[in-house]
Coordinates of C-alpha atoms in Angstrom, one line a residue:
M21 CA -6.7 28.8 -25.8
L22 CA -3.9 27.1 -24.0
I23 CA -4.6 29.0 -20.8
N24 CA -8.3 28.1 -21.0
L25 CA -7.6 24.5 -21.7
S26 CA -5.1 24.4 -18.7
L27 CA -7.8 26.0 -16.5
V28 CA -10.3 23.3 -17.4
I29 CA -7.8 20.5 -16.9
Y30 CA -6.8 22.0 -13.5
G31 CA -10.4 22.3 -12.4
L32 CA -11.4 18.8 -13.4
A33 CA -8.4 17.2 -11.7
M34 CA -9.1 19.2 -8.6
C35 CA -12.7 18.0 -8.7
F36 CA -11.5 14.4 -8.7
V37 CA -9.3 15.1 -5.7
L38 CA -12.3 16.7 -4.0
F39 CA -14.5 13.7 -4.7
Y40 CA -11.9 11.4 -3.2
S41 CA -11.6 13.6 -0.1
F42 CA -15.3 13.4 0.5
A43 CA -15.1 9.6 0.5
Q44 CA -12.2 9.9 2.9
A45 CA -14.3 12.1 5.2
N46 CA -17.0 9.4 5.3
L47 CA -14.3 6.8 6.2
L48 CA -13.0 9.0 8.9
W49 CA -16.4 9.4 10.4
H50 CA -16.9 5.6 10.6
F51 CA -13.3 5.2 11.9
F52 CA -14.4 7.0 15.0
K53 CA -17.4 4.8 15.4
F54 CA -15.4 1.6 15.0
K55 CA -12.0 2.2 16.6
D56 CA -12.9 1.1 20.1
S57 CA -14.7 -2.1 19.1
K58 CA -13.7 -5.2 21.1
M59 CA -12.5 -8.3 19.2
P60 CA -12.6 -12.0 20.2
M61 CA -9.6 -14.3 20.8
A62 CA -9.6 -18.1 20.7
S63 CA -7.9 -20.3 23.3
L64 CA -5.4 -23.2 22.9
D65 CA -7.8 -25.2 25.0
D66 CA -10.5 -24.9 22.4
K67 CA -11.0 -28.4 21.0
G68 CA -12.8 -27.0 18.0
L69 CA -9.9 -25.2 16.5
P70 CA -9.7 -25.6 12.7
K71 CA -6.7 -26.9 10.9
V72 CA -4.6 -24.0 9.4
T73 CA -2.1 -23.9 6.6
V74 CA 0.3 -21.0 6.7
Q75 CA 1.7 -20.1 3.3
L76 CA 5.1 -18.3 3.0
P77 CA 5.7 -17.2 -0.7
V78 CA 9.4 -16.7 -1.1
F79 CA 11.6 -15.5 -4.0
N80 CA 15.3 -14.8 -3.5
E81 CA 15.0 -13.6 0.1
K82 CA 18.3 -14.6 1.6
Y83 CA 18.4 -11.6 4.0
V84 CA 15.0 -12.2 5.7
V85 CA 13.8 -15.7 5.1
E86 CA 15.5 -17.2 8.2
R87 CA 13.9 -14.6 10.4
L88 CA 10.5 -15.4 8.9
I89 CA 10.8 -19.1 9.4
E90 CA 11.8 -18.7 13.1
A91 CA 8.9 -16.4 13.7
I92 CA 6.4 -18.8 12.1
A93 CA 7.8 -21.8 14.0
S94 CA 7.1 -20.0 17.3
M95 CA 3.4 -19.5 16.6
H96 CA 1.0 -20.5 19.3
Y97 CA -1.3 -23.1 17.8
P98 CA -1.8 -26.9 18.3
K99 CA 1.1 -28.5 16.3
E100 CA -1.2 -31.3 15.0
K101 CA -3.5 -28.6 13.5
L102 CA -0.8 -26.5 11.9
E103 CA 0.8 -26.9 8.5
I104 CA 3.4 -24.5 7.2
Q105 CA 4.1 -24.3 3.4
V106 CA 7.3 -22.6 2.3
L107 CA 6.5 -21.8 -1.3
D108 CA 10.0 -21.2 -2.7
D109 CA 10.6 -19.9 -6.2
S110 CA 14.2 -18.9 -5.4
T111 CA 17.0 -19.2 -7.8
D112 CA 19.9 -18.2 -5.5
E113 CA 21.3 -19.3 -2.1
T114 CA 18.0 -18.7 -0.5
V115 CA 17.1 -22.3 -1.3
D116 CA 20.0 -23.6 0.8
I117 CA 19.3 -21.2 3.7
I118 CA 15.7 -22.4 3.9
K119 CA 16.6 -26.1 3.8
S120 CA 19.2 -25.5 6.6
C121 CA 16.8 -23.5 8.7
L122 CA 14.0 -26.0 8.5
K123 CA 16.3 -28.7 10.0
S124 CA 16.2 -26.6 13.2
F125 CA 12.5 -27.2 13.7
P126 CA 11.9 -31.0 13.3
E127 CA 8.8 -30.8 15.5
V128 CA 7.1 -28.2 13.2
N129 CA 5.0 -29.4 10.2
F130 CA 6.9 -27.6 7.5
K131 CA 6.3 -28.5 3.9
Y132 CA 8.9 -27.2 1.4
I133 CA 7.6 -26.7 -2.1
H134 CA 10.1 -25.4 -4.7
R135 CA 9.1 -24.3 -8.2
A136 CA 11.6 -24.2 -11.0
D137 CA 9.1 -22.3 -13.2
R138 CA 7.7 -19.0 -11.7
Q139 CA 4.6 -19.2 -13.7
G140 CA 2.0 -16.8 -12.3
F141 CA 4.6 -15.4 -9.9
K142 CA 3.3 -15.0 -6.3
A143 CA -0.3 -15.8 -7.4
G144 CA 0.9 -18.9 -9.1
A145 CA 2.9 -20.1 -6.0
L146 CA -0.1 -19.5 -3.8
K147 CA -2.4 -21.4 -6.2
E148 CA -0.1 -24.4 -6.4
G149 CA 0.3 -24.5 -2.6
L150 CA -3.5 -24.3 -2.2
E151 CA -4.0 -27.4 -4.3
V152 CA -2.2 -29.6 -1.6
A153 CA -3.0 -27.5 1.5
E154 CA -4.4 -29.5 4.3
G155 CA -5.9 -26.6 6.3
E156 CA -9.4 -25.3 6.0
L157 CA -8.0 -21.9 6.7
I158 CA -5.1 -20.3 4.8
A159 CA -2.8 -17.7 6.5
I160 CA -0.3 -15.8 4.3
F161 CA 2.8 -14.0 5.2
D162 CA 5.4 -12.4 2.9
A163 CA 9.1 -12.9 3.6
D164 CA 9.7 -9.5 5.3
F165 CA 7.1 -10.1 8.0
V166 CA 7.5 -11.1 11.6
P167 CA 4.0 -12.3 12.6
D168 CA 2.5 -12.0 16.1
P169 CA 2.9 -15.4 17.8
Y170 CA -0.8 -15.2 18.7
F171 CA -2.0 -14.2 15.2
L172 CA -3.9 -17.5 14.6
L173 CA -5.6 -17.5 18.0
K174 CA -6.6 -13.9 17.5
T175 CA -8.2 -14.5 14.1
V176 CA -9.6 -18.0 13.7
G177 CA -12.5 -17.3 16.0
H178 CA -14.2 -15.2 13.3
F179 CA -14.6 -18.2 11.0
K180 CA -17.2 -19.7 13.3
D181 CA -19.4 -17.4 11.2
E182 CA -19.8 -19.3 7.9
K183 CA -20.1 -16.1 6.0
V184 CA -16.6 -14.9 6.9
G185 CA -14.1 -15.5 4.1
M186 CA -11.1 -13.5 5.2
V187 CA -9.6 -11.7 8.2
Q188 CA -7.0 -9.0 7.7
S189 CA -4.5 -7.7 10.4
R190 CA -2.9 -4.3 10.5
W191 CA 0.7 -3.9 9.3
G192 CA 3.3 -2.8 11.8
H193 CA 6.7 -1.4 10.9
L194 CA 10.0 -2.9 12.0
N195 CA 12.2 -0.1 10.7
E196 CA 10.0 3.0 10.4
D197 CA 12.7 5.2 12.0
Y198 CA 15.5 4.0 9.7
S199 CA 15.3 6.9 7.4
L200 CA 13.1 9.8 6.2
F201 CA 11.5 7.6 3.5
T202 CA 10.7 4.6 5.8
R203 CA 9.1 7.1 8.2
L204 CA 7.0 8.6 5.4
Q205 CA 5.9 5.2 4.2
A206 CA 4.8 4.3 7.7
F207 CA 2.9 7.7 7.8
A208 CA 1.0 6.7 4.7
L209 CA 0.3 3.0 5.5
D210 CA -1.0 3.9 9.0
A211 CA -3.7 6.1 7.4
H212 CA -4.7 3.2 5.1
F213 CA -4.7 0.6 7.9
M214 CA -6.4 2.8 10.5
V215 CA -8.9 5.0 8.7
E216 CA -9.5 3.4 5.4
Q217 CA -9.6 -0.3 6.3
M218 CA -11.5 0.4 9.5
G219 CA -13.9 3.0 7.9
R220 CA -14.8 0.6 5.1
N221 CA -15.2 -2.4 7.3
A222 CA -17.4 -0.5 9.8
Q223 CA -20.0 0.1 7.1
K224 CA -19.6 -3.2 5.3
A225 CA -18.0 -1.7 2.2
F226 CA -15.5 -3.7 0.2
I227 CA -12.1 -3.9 1.9
N228 CA -9.0 -5.7 0.6
F229 CA -6.7 -8.4 1.7
N230 CA -3.3 -6.7 1.7
G231 CA -1.4 -9.6 0.2
T232 CA 0.0 -10.7 3.6
G233 CA -0.9 -10.6 7.3
G234 CA -4.3 -12.1 6.6
I235 CA -6.1 -15.5 6.9
W236 CA -8.6 -16.9 4.4
R237 CA -11.2 -19.6 4.4
K238 CA -10.0 -22.0 1.8
S239 CA -13.5 -22.6 0.4
C240 CA -13.8 -18.8 -0.1
I241 CA -10.7 -18.6 -2.3
L242 CA -11.9 -21.5 -4.4
D243 CA -15.5 -20.1 -4.6
A244 CA -14.1 -16.8 -5.8
G245 CA -12.2 -18.5 -8.6
D246 CA -8.8 -19.1 -6.9
W247 CA -5.7 -16.9 -7.4
H248 CA -5.4 -15.1 -10.8
A249 CA -2.2 -13.7 -12.2
D250 CA -3.7 -11.3 -14.7
T251 CA -3.1 -8.2 -12.4
L252 CA -0.1 -7.1 -10.4
T253 CA -2.2 -7.0 -7.2
E254 CA -3.6 -10.5 -7.0
D255 CA -4.6 -9.8 -3.4
L256 CA -7.0 -6.9 -4.4
D257 CA -8.3 -8.9 -7.3
L258 CA -9.3 -11.9 -5.2
S259 CA -10.7 -9.6 -2.5
Y260 CA -13.2 -8.0 -4.9
R261 CA -14.1 -11.3 -6.5
A262 CA -14.8 -12.9 -3.1
Q263 CA -16.9 -10.0 -1.8
Q264 CA -18.9 -9.8 -5.0
K265 CA -19.7 -13.5 -4.3
G266 CA -21.2 -12.5 -0.9
W267 CA -18.3 -13.3 1.4
D268 CA -17.8 -11.1 4.5
F269 CA -14.4 -9.7 5.4
I270 CA -13.2 -8.8 8.9
Y271 CA -10.5 -6.2 9.7
R272 CA -8.6 -6.5 12.9
P273 CA -6.6 -3.3 13.7
D274 CA -5.6 -4.7 17.1
V275 CA -3.8 -7.6 15.5
V276 CA -0.4 -6.2 14.3
S277 CA 1.8 -8.0 11.8
P278 CA 5.1 -6.2 11.7
A279 CA 7.0 -5.9 8.4
E280 CA 10.0 -4.2 6.9
L281 CA 9.6 -1.0 4.9
P282 CA 11.9 -0.5 1.8
P283 CA 14.5 2.0 2.7
V284 CA 15.7 3.1 -0.7
M285 CA 13.9 4.9 -3.5
S286 CA 14.5 2.2 -6.2
A287 CA 12.8 -0.4 -4.0
I288 CA 10.0 2.1 -3.0
K289 CA 9.4 2.8 -6.7
S290 CA 9.1 -0.9 -7.6
Q291 CA 6.6 -1.4 -4.8
Q292 CA 4.7 1.7 -5.7
F293 CA 4.6 0.8 -9.4
R294 CA 3.2 -2.7 -8.6
W295 CA 0.6 -1.3 -6.2
T296 CA -0.6 1.6 -8.3
K297 CA -0.6 -0.3 -11.6
G298 CA -2.3 -3.3 -10.0
G299 CA -5.0 -1.1 -8.5
A300 CA -5.7 0.4 -11.9
E301 CA -5.8 -3.1 -13.4
C302 CA -8.4 -4.2 -10.8
A303 CA -10.4 -1.0 -11.4
R304 CA -10.5 -2.0 -15.1
K305 CA -11.5 -5.5 -14.2
H306 CA -14.0 -5.0 -11.4
L307 CA -15.4 -1.5 -11.2
G308 CA -18.0 -2.0 -13.9
H309 CA -19.3 -5.2 -12.3
V310 CA -19.6 -3.5 -8.9
L311 CA -21.4 -0.5 -10.3
K312 CA -23.9 -2.7 -12.2
G313 CA -24.4 -5.0 -9.2
S314 CA -27.1 -4.9 -6.6
F315 CA -24.9 -3.4 -3.9
P316 CA -25.9 -0.4 -1.7
L317 CA -25.0 3.0 -3.0
K318 CA -22.4 3.6 -0.3
V319 CA -20.7 0.4 -1.2
K320 CA -20.5 1.5 -4.9
I321 CA -19.2 4.9 -4.0
H322 CA -16.5 3.6 -1.7
A323 CA -15.5 0.9 -4.3
T324 CA -15.1 3.6 -6.9
A325 CA -12.9 5.7 -4.6
H326 CA -11.0 2.5 -3.5
L327 CA -10.3 1.1 -7.0
L328 CA -9.5 4.5 -8.5
N329 CA -7.4 5.9 -5.6
S330 CA -4.2 5.4 -7.5
T331 CA -5.6 7.6 -10.3
L332 CA -5.0 10.5 -7.8
F333 CA -1.4 10.5 -9.2
I334 CA -2.6 11.3 -12.7
A335 CA -4.8 14.1 -11.2
I336 CA -1.8 15.4 -9.2
L337 CA 0.4 15.4 -12.3
L338 CA -2.2 17.1 -14.4
V339 CA -2.7 19.8 -11.7
S340 CA 1.0 20.3 -11.4
L341 CA 1.7 20.7 -15.2
S342 CA -1.5 22.8 -15.8
S343 CA -0.6 25.1 -12.9
I344 CA 2.2 26.7 -14.9
P345 CA 0.0 28.2 -17.7
V346 CA -2.7 29.0 -15.1
W347 CA -0.1 30.9 -13.1
W348 CA 0.9 32.8 -16.3
G349 CA -2.8 33.6 -16.9
F350 CA -3.2 35.1 -13.5
Y351 CA 0.1 37.0 -13.9
Q352 CA -0.9 38.5 -17.2
G353 CA -4.5 39.3 -16.0
L354 CA -6.0 36.9 -18.5
I355 CA -7.7 34.9 -15.8
P356 CA -9.9 36.9 -13.3
L357 CA -8.6 36.9 -9.7
E358 CA -12.1 35.6 -8.7
Y359 CA -11.3 32.3 -10.3
F360 CA -8.3 31.9 -7.9
K361 CA -10.5 32.7 -5.0
L362 CA -13.0 30.1 -6.2
A363 CA -10.2 27.6 -6.4
A364 CA -9.7 28.1 -2.6
F365 CA -12.8 25.9 -2.2
F366 CA -10.7 22.9 -3.3
L367 CA -8.4 23.4 -0.3
F368 CA -11.3 21.9 1.8
G369 CA -10.4 18.6 0.2
F370 CA -6.8 18.9 1.4
V371 CA -8.0 19.7 4.9
I372 CA -10.0 16.5 4.9
I373 CA -7.1 14.4 3.7
A374 CA -4.8 16.1 6.3
S375 CA -7.4 15.1 9.0
V376 CA -7.3 11.5 7.9
Y377 CA -3.5 11.4 8.3
F378 CA -3.7 13.4 11.6
F379 CA -6.2 11.1 13.4
A380 CA -4.7 7.9 12.0
N381 CA -1.1 8.6 13.0
L382 CA -1.8 10.4 16.3
N383 CA -4.4 7.7 17.4
L384 CA -1.6 5.1 17.2
S385 CA 0.7 7.3 19.3
H386 CA -2.1 8.2 21.8
F387 CA -2.0 11.9 20.8
T388 CA 1.2 12.8 22.5
I389 CA 2.9 16.2 22.1
R390 CA 5.9 14.6 20.4
S391 CA 3.7 12.8 17.8
F392 CA 1.8 16.1 17.2
L393 CA 5.1 18.0 16.6
R394 CA 6.3 15.2 14.3
F395 CA 3.0 15.3 12.3
L396 CA 3.6 19.0 11.7
W397 CA 6.7 18.3 9.5
E398 CA 5.7 14.9 8.3
L399 CA 2.5 16.0 6.5
P400 CA 4.0 18.6 4.2
V401 CA 7.0 16.5 3.5
F402 CA 4.8 13.5 2.8
L403 CA 2.6 15.5 0.4
A404 CA 5.7 16.9 -1.3
V405 CA 7.2 13.4 -1.9
S406 CA 3.8 12.1 -3.1
M407 CA 3.8 14.9 -5.6
G408 CA 7.3 14.0 -6.6
L409 CA 6.3 10.4 -7.2
S410 CA 3.4 11.5 -9.5
V411 CA 5.3 11.0 -12.8
H412 CA 6.4 7.5 -11.9
N413 CA 3.0 6.4 -10.5
A414 CA 1.0 8.1 -13.1
Q415 CA 2.8 6.0 -15.7
A416 CA 1.9 2.9 -13.7
V417 CA -1.7 3.9 -13.5
W418 CA -2.0 4.7 -17.1
E419 CA -0.5 1.3 -18.1
G420 CA -3.0 -0.4 -15.8
L421 CA -6.0 1.5 -17.1
T422 CA -5.0 0.9 -20.7
G423 CA -4.3 -2.8 -20.3
K424 CA -0.5 -2.8 -20.9
K425 CA 1.0 -5.8 -19.3
S426 CA 4.3 -6.0 -17.4
P427 CA 6.0 -8.6 -15.3
F428 CA 5.7 -8.9 -11.5
V429 CA 8.8 -7.1 -10.1
R430 CA 9.4 -8.0 -6.4
T431 CA 10.5 -5.4 -3.9
P432 CA 14.0 -6.2 -2.5
K433 CA 14.0 -7.0 1.3
Y434 CA 16.9 -5.7 3.4
N435 CA 16.5 -6.8 7.1
L436 CA 17.4 -3.3 8.3
S437 CA 15.6 -3.1 11.6
G438 CA 18.5 -1.0 13.1
K439 CA 20.3 2.1 11.7
G440 CA 23.7 0.4 11.8
R441 CA 23.1 -1.7 8.7
N442 CA 23.4 -0.3 5.2
W443 CA 21.1 -1.0 2.2
V444 CA 24.0 -0.4 -0.3
S445 CA 25.4 -4.0 0.0
N446 CA 22.1 -5.7 -0.9
T447 CA 22.6 -7.8 -4.0
Y448 CA 19.0 -7.4 -5.0
N449 CA 19.2 -3.6 -5.6
Q450 CA 17.9 -2.5 -8.9
L451 CA 20.6 -0.7 -11.0
K452 CA 18.8 0.3 -14.2
I453 CA 17.7 4.0 -14.1
P454 CA 14.1 4.4 -15.4
P455 CA 13.3 7.2 -17.9
T456 CA 11.0 8.8 -15.4
A457 CA 13.9 9.6 -13.1
Y458 CA 15.2 12.0 -15.7
L459 CA 11.8 13.6 -16.1
E460 CA 11.6 14.0 -12.3
A461 CA 14.9 15.9 -12.3
I462 CA 13.7 18.2 -15.1
L463 CA 10.5 19.0 -13.2
A464 CA 12.5 19.7 -10.1
I465 CA 14.3 22.4 -12.0
V466 CA 11.2 23.7 -13.7
F467 CA 9.3 24.2 -10.4
S468 CA 12.3 25.6 -8.7
V469 CA 12.4 28.2 -11.5
M470 CA 8.7 28.8 -11.0
V471 CA 9.3 29.5 -7.3
A472 CA 12.1 32.0 -8.1
V473 CA 10.0 33.7 -10.7
S474 CA 7.0 34.0 -8.3
L475 CA 9.3 35.6 -5.7
Y476 CA 10.8 37.9 -8.2
T477 CA 7.4 39.1 -9.7
G478 CA 5.6 39.1 -6.3
T479 CA 2.9 36.7 -7.5
Y480 CA 2.5 34.4 -4.6
E481 CA -0.8 32.7 -5.4
M482 CA 0.8 29.4 -6.2
L483 CA 4.1 29.8 -4.3
V484 CA 3.3 27.2 -1.7
F485 CA 2.1 24.6 -4.2
H486 CA 5.1 25.2 -6.6
S487 CA 7.5 25.1 -3.6
M488 CA 6.2 21.7 -2.5
L489 CA 6.5 20.4 -6.1
A490 CA 10.1 21.7 -6.3
I491 CA 11.0 20.0 -3.0
G492 CA 9.1 16.8 -3.9
F493 CA 10.6 16.3 -7.3
S494 CA 14.0 17.2 -6.0
L495 CA 13.9 14.7 -3.1
V496 CA 12.6 11.9 -5.4
S497 CA 15.0 12.5 -8.3
I498 CA 18.1 12.9 -6.1
S499 CA 17.3 9.8 -4.0
S500 CA 16.4 7.9 -7.2
F501 CA 19.8 8.5 -8.8
K502 CA 21.5 7.8 -5.5
S503 CA 19.7 4.4 -5.1
Y504 CA 20.3 3.4 -8.7
L505 CA 24.0 4.5 -9.0
I506 CA 25.4 3.8 -5.6
H507 CA 26.3 0.1 -5.2
P508 CA 29.4 -2.0 -4.3

């Protein structure tokens, strides 16, 4: 009975992965149709340029906030039409750093807004800033970003179309070569920003504002109900509310907004938890309305895959755990070998997913031999680490789907654009070891034993899969303990 139940769970989870991969295949197809599209750019000589407010939400960012302010101050846009709000919720020396830095730019229209009460966290800060914002357009950048000086000129032209509510740029990476984990994050984000965002936008499916590196029409934000703090991903939430109200979104892959990637597993996990749980919360909040709405079928399908994509981690965890009794069933002859051959059909889904990452990453590097060789090791390592994160992220998704609330935990910023600087001295490092880290270590041992048993018994059907799980859980658990325990 246990083997049969495990086989059913294994099959259903793999079917979900296959459904997701088919949606990805459709996005990849539209990516090829959209990737060479030409985009407009405004000119400083244009007398009709709209007034813009740039919002900079900040909370205890002493390592990066000065760099952010300097970058924003150098933006190319008429000074009389540019307002910059520093929305500061800081409780440490960041406050003094900001005030000192702003004195260096008396010619720039900076507005400093400090909140003693972090009600609503980032969403609350953006909402309060919006109430006094002078611009008809609202650009938003997080503290770890270094925006393109021409960002506004490259994006404001789209708002001549009164239906356009938001324009999103592509994230770049300031420190992608800092470590293995920053490289793997860049690998994953490039697939989202190249294939997923472009593929959805090309067929007018719902896309999302990514929380930063985008510019909104103020009236769109207000029409959609303003910022809400009832999910951990206020950006995705507002995106779906606005597009359900009929606003059009534009994605600009040619406009790059460089940002810093978290270099340490504790910071990566805090970011992943917020993204995956927030995505599940938005699925709970919006998916039913989208499916009941009068949207085209393709929009509903892609919204389902989009809002439920974090549920992949639950599927991966279920496949991983159920694979052990399934392996035992094959070994004991309790499951016919034909079942295993049938399961090979599911590999088609992984081929599609691999293709998404292949074309996204190599397109950015212009298909060089070096990038191809790098892809050959990055893909399996990325998949292994993603499997290793399945326990942590599955917990986040489950909490999001079941409505369990948790506070907004910000991701520490480090300002590590070069390899010479160390993350250890960062005072914002999180030092409390979560229970999932111990479970990851246990699973690393379990799947390492499974690999050894498979080699000993000569049953190789799941050897590759279990090897990737052993490597993934080992990498995640070791780096987790290292990041939580090593500090000054």
